[in-house]
PDB file of N, CA and C in Angstrom:
ATOM      1  N   UNK A   1      65.333  86.943  28.300  1.00 92.00           N
ATOM      2  CA  UNK A   1      64.313  87.889  27.880  1.00 92.00           C
ATOM      3  C   UNK A   1      62.977  87.160  27.823  1.00 92.00           C
ATOM      4  N   UNK A   2      61.989  87.725  28.477  1.00 93.00           N
ATOM      5  CA  UNK A   2      60.633  87.188  28.467  1.00 93.00           C
ATOM      6  C   UNK A   2      59.711  88.263  27.915  1.00 93.00           C
ATOM      7  N   UNK A   3      58.809  87.872  27.040  1.00 92.00           N
ATOM      8  CA  UNK A   3      57.893  88.835  26.431  1.00 92.00           C
ATOM      9  C   UNK A   3      56.484  88.609  26.947  1.00 92.00           C
ATOM     10  N   UNK A   4      55.666  89.625  26.785  1.00 93.00           N
ATOM     11  CA  UNK A   4      54.270  89.527  27.170  1.00 93.00           C
ATOM     12  C   UNK A   4      53.425  90.395  26.267  1.00 93.00           C
ATOM     13  N   UNK A   5      52.132  90.188  26.324  1.00 91.00           N
ATOM     14  CA  UNK A   5      51.190  91.018  25.574  1.00 91.00           C
ATOM     15  C   UNK A   5      49.972  91.235  26.462  1.00 91.00           C
ATOM     16  N   UNK A   6      49.208  92.274  26.160  1.00 88.00           N
ATOM     17  CA  UNK A   6      47.962  92.489  26.888  1.00 88.00           C
ATOM     18  C   UNK A   6      46.987  91.380  26.532  1.00 88.00           C
ATOM     19  N   UNK A   7      46.338  90.822  27.528  1.00 90.00           N
ATOM     20  CA  UNK A   7      45.285  89.838  27.315  1.00 90.00           C
ATOM     21  C   UNK A   7      44.002  90.526  27.768  1.00 90.00           C
ATOM     22  N   UNK A   8      43.266  91.051  26.793  1.00 88.00           N
ATOM     23  CA  UNK A   8      42.087  91.870  27.071  1.00 88.00           C
ATOM     24  C   UNK A   8      40.889  91.009  27.463  1.00 88.00           C
ATOM     25  N   UNK A   9      39.977  91.614  28.231  1.00 86.00           N
ATOM     26  CA  UNK A   9      38.756  90.958  28.643  1.00 86.00           C
ATOM     27  C   UNK A   9      37.663  92.016  28.702  1.00 86.00           C
ATOM     28  N   UNK A  10      36.436  91.638  28.376  1.00 88.00           N
ATOM     29  CA  UNK A  10      35.321  92.589  28.422  1.00 88.00           C
ATOM     30  C   UNK A  10      35.153  93.195  29.807  1.00 88.00           C
ATOM     31  N   UNK A  11      35.474  92.434  30.822  1.00 86.00           N
ATOM     32  CA  UNK A  11      35.483  92.937  32.190  1.00 86.00           C
ATOM     33  C   UNK A  11      36.902  93.433  32.458  1.00 86.00           C
ATOM     34  N   UNK A  12      37.103  94.747  32.350  1.00 80.00           N
ATOM     35  CA  UNK A  12      38.449  95.308  32.369  1.00 80.00           C
ATOM     36  C   UNK A  12      39.282  94.856  33.560  1.00 80.00           C
ATOM     37  N   UNK A  13      38.675  94.620  34.683  1.00 81.00           N
ATOM     38  CA  UNK A  13      39.416  94.169  35.855  1.00 81.00           C
ATOM     39  C   UNK A  13      40.061  92.806  35.667  1.00 81.00           C
ATOM     40  N   UNK A  14      39.584  92.046  34.702  1.00 85.00           N
ATOM     41  CA  UNK A  14      40.140  90.722  34.434  1.00 85.00           C
ATOM     42  C   UNK A  14      41.197  90.745  33.337  1.00 85.00           C
ATOM     43  N   UNK A  15      41.429  91.904  32.741  1.00 88.00           N
ATOM     44  CA  UNK A  15      42.478  92.043  31.737  1.00 88.00           C
ATOM     45  C   UNK A  15      43.828  91.839  32.410  1.00 88.00           C
ATOM     46  N   UNK A  16      44.755  91.215  31.721  1.00 92.00           N
ATOM     47  CA  UNK A  16      46.107  91.045  32.250  1.00 92.00           C
ATOM     48  C   UNK A  16      47.068  91.794  31.334  1.00 92.00           C
ATOM     49  N   UNK A  17      47.774  92.744  31.891  1.00 92.00           N
ATOM     50  CA  UNK A  17      48.690  93.581  31.116  1.00 92.00           C
ATOM     51  C   UNK A  17      49.949  92.808  30.723  1.00 92.00           C
ATOM     52  N   UNK A  18      50.603  93.296  29.690  1.00 93.00           N
ATOM     53  CA  UNK A  18      51.809  92.656  29.158  1.00 93.00           C
ATOM     54  C   UNK A  18      52.904  92.529  30.217  1.00 93.00           C
ATOM     55  N   UNK A  19      53.014  93.518  31.084  1.00 95.00           N
ATOM     56  CA  UNK A  19      54.050  93.477  32.106  1.00 95.00           C
ATOM     57  C   UNK A  19      53.876  92.272  33.025  1.00 95.00           C
ATOM     58  N   UNK A  20      52.635  92.039  33.457  1.00 95.00           N
ATOM     59  CA  UNK A  20      52.375  90.898  34.339  1.00 95.00           C
ATOM     60  C   UNK A  20      52.499  89.580  33.590  1.00 95.00           C
ATOM     61  N   UNK A  21      52.066  89.548  32.331  1.00 96.00           N
ATOM     62  CA  UNK A  21      52.209  88.318  31.541  1.00 96.00           C
ATOM     63  C   UNK A  21      53.686  87.931  31.453  1.00 96.00           C
ATOM     64  N   UNK A  22      54.553  88.892  31.120  1.00 95.00           N
ATOM     65  CA  UNK A  22      55.989  88.608  31.004  1.00 95.00           C
ATOM     66  C   UNK A  22      56.576  88.180  32.348  1.00 95.00           C
ATOM     67  N   UNK A  23      56.204  88.886  33.413  1.00 96.00           N
ATOM     68  CA  UNK A  23      56.713  88.544  34.741  1.00 96.00           C
ATOM     69  C   UNK A  23      56.266  87.146  35.152  1.00 96.00           C
ATOM     70  N   UNK A  24      54.981  86.845  34.982  1.00 95.00           N
ATOM     71  CA  UNK A  24      54.468  85.536  35.377  1.00 95.00           C
ATOM     72  C   UNK A  24      55.070  84.421  34.526  1.00 95.00           C
ATOM     73  N   UNK A  25      55.304  84.698  33.251  1.00 96.00           N
ATOM     74  CA  UNK A  25      55.951  83.708  32.389  1.00 96.00           C
ATOM     75  C   UNK A  25      57.351  83.402  32.919  1.00 96.00           C
ATOM     76  N   UNK A  26      58.102  84.443  33.264  1.00 95.00           N
ATOM     77  CA  UNK A  26      59.455  84.251  33.785  1.00 95.00           C
ATOM     78  C   UNK A  26      59.432  83.483  35.107  1.00 95.00           C
ATOM     79  N   UNK A  27      58.531  83.862  36.003  1.00 95.00           N
ATOM     80  CA  UNK A  27      58.429  83.178  37.295  1.00 95.00           C
ATOM     81  C   UNK A  27      58.050  81.716  37.092  1.00 95.00           C
ATOM     82  N   UNK A  28      57.131  81.443  36.161  1.00 96.00           N
ATOM     83  CA  UNK A  28      56.706  80.056  35.921  1.00 96.00           C
ATOM     84  C   UNK A  28      57.834  79.204  35.354  1.00 96.00           C
ATOM     85  N   UNK A  29      58.847  79.855  34.785  1.00 94.00           N
ATOM     86  CA  UNK A  29      59.991  79.129  34.235  1.00 94.00           C
ATOM     87  C   UNK A  29      61.195  79.160  35.177  1.00 94.00           C
ATOM     88  N   UNK A  30      60.958  79.562  36.432  1.00 94.00           N
ATOM     89  CA  UNK A  30      61.991  79.468  37.450  1.00 94.00           C
ATOM     90  C   UNK A  30      62.833  80.711  37.673  1.00 94.00           C
ATOM     91  N   UNK A  31      62.559  81.779  36.966  1.00 91.00           N
ATOM     92  CA  UNK A  31      63.330  83.008  37.156  1.00 91.00           C
ATOM     93  C   UNK A  31      62.862  83.728  38.411  1.00 91.00           C
ATOM     94  N   UNK A  32      63.764  84.449  39.033  1.00 86.00           N
ATOM     95  CA  UNK A  32      63.387  85.173  40.228  1.00 86.00           C
ATOM     96  C   UNK A  32      64.100  86.492  40.405  1.00 86.00           C
ATOM     97  N   UNK A  33      65.159  86.714  39.655  1.00 88.00           N
ATOM     98  CA  UNK A  33      65.912  87.963  39.761  1.00 88.00           C
ATOM     99  C   UNK A  33      65.695  88.773  38.494  1.00 88.00           C
ATOM    100  N   UNK A  34      65.120  89.953  38.650  1.00 92.00           N
ATOM    101  CA  UNK A  34      64.790  90.787  37.494  1.00 92.00           C
ATOM    102  C   UNK A  34      65.490  92.131  37.630  1.00 92.00           C
ATOM    103  N   UNK A  35      66.115  92.580  36.553  1.00 94.00           N
ATOM    104  CA  UNK A  35      66.841  93.841  36.571  1.00 94.00           C
ATOM    105  C   UNK A  35      66.095  94.958  35.869  1.00 94.00           C
ATOM    106  N   UNK A  36      65.531  94.639  34.691  1.00 96.00           N
ATOM    107  CA  UNK A  36      64.900  95.668  33.864  1.00 96.00           C
ATOM    108  C   UNK A  36      63.644  95.132  33.217  1.00 96.00           C
ATOM    109  N   UNK A  37      62.732  96.066  32.935  1.00 96.00           N
ATOM    110  CA  UNK A  37      61.508  95.761  32.209  1.00 96.00           C
ATOM    111  C   UNK A  37      61.344  96.836  31.150  1.00 96.00           C
ATOM    112  N   UNK A  38      61.282  96.435  29.896  1.00 94.00           N
ATOM    113  CA  UNK A  38      61.047  97.382  28.803  1.00 94.00           C
ATOM    114  C   UNK A  38      59.568  97.344  28.454  1.00 94.00           C
ATOM    115  N   UNK A  39      58.957  98.519  28.360  1.00 92.00           N
ATOM    116  CA  UNK A  39      57.538  98.640  28.052  1.00 92.00           C
ATOM    117  C   UNK A  39      57.404  99.486  26.792  1.00 92.00           C
ATOM    118  N   UNK A  40      56.763  98.917  25.771  1.00 87.00           N
ATOM    119  CA  UNK A  40      56.562  99.660  24.523  1.00 87.00           C
ATOM    120  C   UNK A  40      55.105  99.570  24.114  1.00 87.00           C
ATOM    121  N   UNK A  41      54.678 100.546  23.334  1.00 83.00           N
ATOM    122  CA  UNK A  41      53.305 100.578  22.847  1.00 83.00           C
ATOM    123  C   UNK A  41      53.295 101.019  21.401  1.00 83.00           C
ATOM    124  N   UNK A  42      52.143 101.437  20.961  1.00 79.00           N
ATOM    125  CA  UNK A  42      52.021 101.910  19.597  1.00 79.00           C
ATOM    126  C   UNK A  42      52.829 103.186  19.416  1.00 79.00           C
ATOM    127  N   UNK A  43      53.158 103.474  18.161  1.00 73.00           N
ATOM    128  CA  UNK A  43      53.949 104.660  17.842  1.00 73.00           C
ATOM    129  C   UNK A  43      53.294 105.922  18.406  1.00 73.00           C
ATOM    130  N   UNK A  44      54.122 106.829  18.886  1.00 72.00           N
ATOM    131  CA  UNK A  44      53.692 108.125  19.429  1.00 72.00           C
ATOM    132  C   UNK A  44      52.823 108.012  20.679  1.00 72.00           C
ATOM    133  N   UNK A  45      52.954 106.928  21.424  1.00 76.00           N
ATOM    134  CA  UNK A  45      52.251 106.823  22.700  1.00 76.00           C
ATOM    135  C   UNK A  45      53.277 106.669  23.816  1.00 76.00           C
ATOM    136  N   UNK A  46      52.944 107.173  24.958  1.00 77.00           N
ATOM    137  CA  UNK A  46      53.783 107.026  26.134  1.00 77.00           C
ATOM    138  C   UNK A  46      53.177 105.916  26.981  1.00 77.00           C
ATOM    139  N   UNK A  47      53.963 104.920  27.307  1.00 88.00           N
ATOM    140  CA  UNK A  47      53.439 103.756  28.020  1.00 88.00           C
ATOM    141  C   UNK A  47      54.230 103.545  29.306  1.00 88.00           C
ATOM    142  N   UNK A  48      53.513 103.454  30.402  1.00 92.00           N
ATOM    143  CA  UNK A  48      54.093 103.083  31.689  1.00 92.00           C
ATOM    144  C   UNK A  48      53.191 102.025  32.318  1.00 92.00           C
ATOM    145  N   UNK A  49      53.722 101.188  33.199  1.00 94.00           N
ATOM    146  CA  UNK A  49      52.890 100.175  33.845  1.00 94.00           C
ATOM    147  C   UNK A  49      51.744 100.804  34.635  1.00 94.00           C
ATOM    148  N   UNK A  50      50.596 100.135  34.627  1.00 93.00           N
ATOM    149  CA  UNK A  50      49.446 100.587  35.409  1.00 93.00           C
ATOM    150  C   UNK A  50      49.715 100.339  36.896  1.00 93.00           C
ATOM    151  N   UNK A  51      48.824 100.800  37.738  1.00 93.00           N
ATOM    152  CA  UNK A  51      48.991 100.635  39.177  1.00 93.00           C
ATOM    153  C   UNK A  51      49.058  99.181  39.615  1.00 93.00           C
ATOM    154  N   UNK A  52      48.225  98.330  39.013  1.00 93.00           N
ATOM    155  CA  UNK A  52      48.242  96.905  39.374  1.00 93.00           C
ATOM    156  C   UNK A  52      49.588  96.281  39.015  1.00 93.00           C
ATOM    157  N   UNK A  53      50.099  96.603  37.832  1.00 94.00           N
ATOM    158  CA  UNK A  53      51.400  96.060  37.418  1.00 94.00           C
ATOM    159  C   UNK A  53      52.514  96.574  38.324  1.00 94.00           C
ATOM    160  N   UNK A  54      52.445  97.842  38.680  1.00 96.00           N
ATOM    161  CA  UNK A  54      53.464  98.410  39.565  1.00 96.00           C
ATOM    162  C   UNK A  54      53.480  97.676  40.901  1.00 96.00           C
ATOM    163  N   UNK A  55      52.296  97.379  41.441  1.00 94.00           N
ATOM    164  CA  UNK A  55      52.225  96.679  42.724  1.00 94.00           C
ATOM    165  C   UNK A  55      52.759  95.256  42.606  1.00 94.00           C
ATOM    166  N   UNK A  56      52.384  94.545  41.544  1.00 94.00           N
ATOM    167  CA  UNK A  56      52.874  93.173  41.360  1.00 94.00           C
ATOM    168  C   UNK A  56      54.389  93.182  41.198  1.00 94.00           C
ATOM    169  N   UNK A  57      54.909  94.093  40.386  1.00 94.00           N
ATOM    170  CA  UNK A  57      56.359  94.201  40.222  1.00 94.00           C
ATOM    171  C   UNK A  57      57.031  94.488  41.559  1.00 94.00           C
ATOM    172  N   UNK A  58      56.434  95.374  42.352  1.00 94.00           N
ATOM    173  CA  UNK A  58      56.995  95.729  43.656  1.00 94.00           C
ATOM    174  C   UNK A  58      57.116  94.507  44.560  1.00 94.00           C
ATOM    175  N   UNK A  59      56.142  93.633  44.514  1.00 91.00           N
ATOM    176  CA  UNK A  59      56.176  92.449  45.372  1.00 91.00           C
ATOM    177  C   UNK A  59      57.233  91.447  44.934  1.00 91.00           C
ATOM    178  N   UNK A  60      57.501  91.373  43.640  1.00 91.00           N
ATOM    179  CA  UNK A  60      58.491  90.424  43.135  1.00 91.00           C
ATOM    180  C   UNK A  60      59.891  91.028  43.060  1.00 91.00           C
ATOM    181  N   UNK A  61      59.997  92.295  42.679  1.00 91.00           N
ATOM    182  CA  UNK A  61      61.289  92.874  42.360  1.00 91.00           C
ATOM    183  C   UNK A  61      61.293  94.392  42.547  1.00 91.00           C
ATOM    184  N   UNK A  62      61.328  94.861  43.787  1.00 92.00           N
ATOM    185  CA  UNK A  62      61.182  96.295  44.052  1.00 92.00           C
ATOM    186  C   UNK A  62      62.297  97.174  43.482  1.00 92.00           C
ATOM    187  N   UNK A  63      63.424  96.597  43.135  1.00 94.00           N
ATOM    188  CA  UNK A  63      64.543  97.395  42.631  1.00 94.00           C
ATOM    189  C   UNK A  63      64.641  97.406  41.108  1.00 94.00           C
ATOM    190  N   UNK A  64      63.627  96.933  40.413  1.00 95.00           N
ATOM    191  CA  UNK A  64      63.663  96.855  38.950  1.00 95.00           C
ATOM    192  C   UNK A  64      63.651  98.255  38.324  1.00 95.00           C
ATOM    193  N   UNK A  65      64.265  98.366  37.155  1.00 97.00           N
ATOM    194  CA  UNK A  65      64.245  99.596  36.364  1.00 97.00           C
ATOM    195  C   UNK A  65      63.257  99.411  35.224  1.00 97.00           C
ATOM    196  N   UNK A  66      62.398 100.400  35.008  1.00 97.00           N
ATOM    197  CA  UNK A  66      61.410 100.375  33.927  1.00 97.00           C
ATOM    198  C   UNK A  66      61.942 101.253  32.800  1.00 97.00           C
ATOM    199  N   UNK A  67      62.025 100.694  31.598  1.00 96.00           N
ATOM    200  CA  UNK A  67      62.506 101.427  30.428  1.00 96.00           C
ATOM    201  C   UNK A  67      61.344 101.593  29.464  1.00 96.00           C
ATOM    202  N   UNK A  68      61.160 102.808  28.956  1.00 93.00           N
ATOM    203  CA  UNK A  68      60.062 103.087  28.038  1.00 93.00           C
ATOM    204  C   UNK A  68      60.504 104.106  26.998  1.00 93.00           C
ATOM    205  N   UNK A  69      59.732 104.220  25.951  1.00 85.00           N
ATOM    206  CA  UNK A  69      59.990 105.194  24.897  1.00 85.00           C
ATOM    207  C   UNK A  69      58.945 106.290  25.019  1.00 85.00           C
ATOM    208  N   UNK A  70      59.393 107.523  25.244  1.00 80.00           N
ATOM    209  CA  UNK A  70      58.478 108.655  25.369  1.00 80.00           C
ATOM    210  C   UNK A  70      58.953 109.772  24.453  1.00 80.00           C
ATOM    211  N   UNK A  71      58.071 110.206  23.549  1.00 79.00           N
ATOM    212  CA  UNK A  71      58.414 111.262  22.594  1.00 79.00           C
ATOM    213  C   UNK A  71      59.705 110.946  21.846  1.00 79.00           C
ATOM    214  N   UNK A  72      59.811 109.698  21.390  1.00 81.00           N
ATOM    215  CA  UNK A  72      60.978 109.220  20.640  1.00 81.00           C
ATOM    216  C   UNK A  72      62.276 109.273  21.441  1.00 81.00           C
ATOM    217  N   UNK A  73      62.175 109.284  22.759  1.00 87.00           N
ATOM    218  CA  UNK A  73      63.352 109.259  23.620  1.00 87.00           C
ATOM    219  C   UNK A  73      63.202 108.126  24.621  1.00 87.00           C
ATOM    220  N   UNK A  74      64.291 107.406  24.819  1.00 91.00           N
ATOM    221  CA  UNK A  74      64.278 106.332  25.808  1.00 91.00           C
ATOM    222  C   UNK A  74      64.391 106.956  27.196  1.00 91.00           C
ATOM    223  N   UNK A  75      63.483 106.561  28.079  1.00 93.00           N
ATOM    224  CA  UNK A  75      63.497 107.041  29.460  1.00 93.00           C
ATOM    225  C   UNK A  75      63.520 105.832  30.382  1.00 93.00           C
ATOM    226  N   UNK A  76      64.128 105.987  31.516  1.00 96.00           N
ATOM    227  CA  UNK A  76      64.112 104.911  32.505  1.00 96.00           C
ATOM    228  C   UNK A  76      63.697 105.478  33.857  1.00 96.00           C
ATOM    229  N   UNK A  77      63.005 104.638  34.600  1.00 97.00           N
ATOM    230  CA  UNK A  77      62.489 104.999  35.916  1.00 97.00           C
ATOM    231  C   UNK A  77      62.785 103.855  36.872  1.00 97.00           C
ATOM    232  N   UNK A  78      63.048 104.186  38.101  1.00 97.00           N
ATOM    233  CA  UNK A  78      63.076 103.131  39.109  1.00 97.00           C
ATOM    234  C   UNK A  78      61.621 102.848  39.478  1.00 97.00           C
ATOM    235  N   UNK A  79      61.348 101.637  39.896  1.00 95.00           N
ATOM    236  CA  UNK A  79      59.989 101.316  40.321  1.00 95.00           C
ATOM    237  C   UNK A  79      59.604 102.174  41.525  1.00 95.00           C
ATOM    238  N   UNK A  80      60.572 102.504  42.341  1.00 94.00           N
ATOM    239  CA  UNK A  80      60.289 103.342  43.517  1.00 94.00           C
ATOM    240  C   UNK A  80      59.849 104.746  43.112  1.00 94.00           C
ATOM    241  N   UNK A  81      60.288 105.225  41.940  1.00 95.00           N
ATOM    242  CA  UNK A  81      59.790 106.513  41.437  1.00 95.00           C
ATOM    243  C   UNK A  81      58.319 106.399  41.044  1.00 95.00           C
ATOM    244  N   UNK A  82      57.964 105.274  40.437  1.00 95.00           N
ATOM    245  CA  UNK A  82      56.604 105.081  39.943  1.00 95.00           C
ATOM    246  C   UNK A  82      55.643 104.618  41.031  1.00 95.00           C
ATOM    247  N   UNK A  83      56.161 103.984  42.066  1.00 94.00           N
ATOM    248  CA  UNK A  83      55.337 103.477  43.165  1.00 94.00           C
ATOM    249  C   UNK A  83      56.085 103.736  44.476  1.00 94.00           C
ATOM    250  N   UNK A  84      56.110 104.996  44.925  1.00 91.00           N
ATOM    251  CA  UNK A  84      56.951 105.344  46.074  1.00 91.00           C
ATOM    252  C   UNK A  84      56.538 104.689  47.391  1.00 91.00           C
ATOM    253  N   UNK A  85      55.291 104.347  47.550  1.00 83.00           N
ATOM    254  CA  UNK A  85      54.825 103.758  48.811  1.00 83.00           C
ATOM    255  C   UNK A  85      54.148 102.417  48.551  1.00 83.00           C
ATOM    256  N   UNK A  86      54.827 101.536  47.830  1.00 84.00           N
ATOM    257  CA  UNK A  86      54.248 100.230  47.518  1.00 84.00           C
ATOM    258  C   UNK A  86      53.920  99.446  48.778  1.00 84.00           C
ATOM    259  N   UNK A  87      52.846  98.672  48.720  1.00 83.00           N
ATOM    260  CA  UNK A  87      52.390  97.882  49.860  1.00 83.00           C
ATOM    261  C   UNK A  87      53.062  96.519  49.845  1.00 83.00           C
ATOM    262  N   UNK A  88      53.482  96.074  50.998  1.00 75.00           N
ATOM    263  CA  UNK A  88      54.052  94.736  51.120  1.00 75.00           C
ATOM    264  C   UNK A  88      53.698  94.182  52.491  1.00 75.00           C
ATOM    265  N   UNK A  89      53.234  92.932  52.501  1.00 70.00           N
ATOM    266  CA  UNK A  89      53.017  92.258  53.780  1.00 70.00           C
ATOM    267  C   UNK A  89      54.368  92.052  54.438  1.00 70.00           C
ATOM    268  N   UNK A  90      54.375  91.723  55.707  1.00 64.00           N
ATOM    269  CA  UNK A  90      55.640  91.508  56.402  1.00 64.00           C
ATOM    270  C   UNK A  90      56.436  90.417  55.721  1.00 64.00           C
ATOM    271  N   UNK A  91      57.727  90.609  55.672  1.00 60.00           N
ATOM    272  CA  UNK A  91      58.607  89.618  55.077  1.00 60.00           C
ATOM    273  C   UNK A  91      58.689  89.769  53.571  1.00 60.00           C
ATOM    274  N   UNK A  92      59.661  89.116  52.999  1.00 57.00           N
ATOM    275  CA  UNK A  92      59.880  89.174  51.560  1.00 57.00           C
ATOM    276  C   UNK A  92      59.112  88.049  50.884  1.00 57.00           C
ATOM    277  N   UNK A  93      58.632  88.314  49.677  1.00 54.00           N
ATOM    278  CA  UNK A  93      57.888  87.310  48.913  1.00 54.00           C
ATOM    279  C   UNK A  93      58.788  86.112  48.644  1.00 54.00           C
ATOM    280  N   UNK A  94      58.233  84.931  48.811  1.00 51.00           N
ATOM    281  CA  UNK A  94      58.966  83.705  48.527  1.00 51.00           C
ATOM    282  C   UNK A  94      58.305  83.010  47.360  1.00 51.00           C
ATOM    283  N   UNK A  95      59.112  82.534  46.438  1.00 52.00           N
ATOM    284  CA  UNK A  95      58.572  81.792  45.304  1.00 52.00           C
ATOM    285  C   UNK A  95      58.055  80.448  45.782  1.00 52.00           C
ATOM    286  N   UNK A  96      56.891  80.083  45.276  1.00 48.00           N
ATOM    287  CA  UNK A  96      56.349  78.760  45.579  1.00 48.00           C
ATOM    288  C   UNK A  96      57.152  77.709  44.836  1.00 48.00           C
ATOM    289  N   UNK A  97      57.379  76.594  45.462  1.00 47.00           N
ATOM    290  CA  UNK A  97      58.069  75.473  44.819  1.00 47.00           C
ATOM    291  C   UNK A  97      57.021  74.445  44.448  1.00 47.00           C
ATOM    292  N   UNK A  98      56.441  74.581  43.275  1.00 47.00           N
ATOM    293  CA  UNK A  98      55.412  73.623  42.965  1.00 47.00           C
ATOM    294  C   UNK A  98      54.875  73.760  41.660  1.00 47.00           C
TER     295      UNK A  98
END
């Protein structure tokens, strides 16, 4: 289990969402196979990954399941439901060894 938090910045484009923080932390520690991502927020809010997070997740792990709490009910989505036409360069992403 890897956790993350939003790292806010005055320039919103430089903010790093919790989903990417957790993913990058796991990758930096040698992980490469991801099955599920749980996303939670403040009480009574519905939280799903933003477009940037969806694209990054797609490049690392297109078959991941996203789990979230919506209206006090646990819901799960495939990443393909949330990003049906994700962009990928030719070939599969390879982890850097370094």
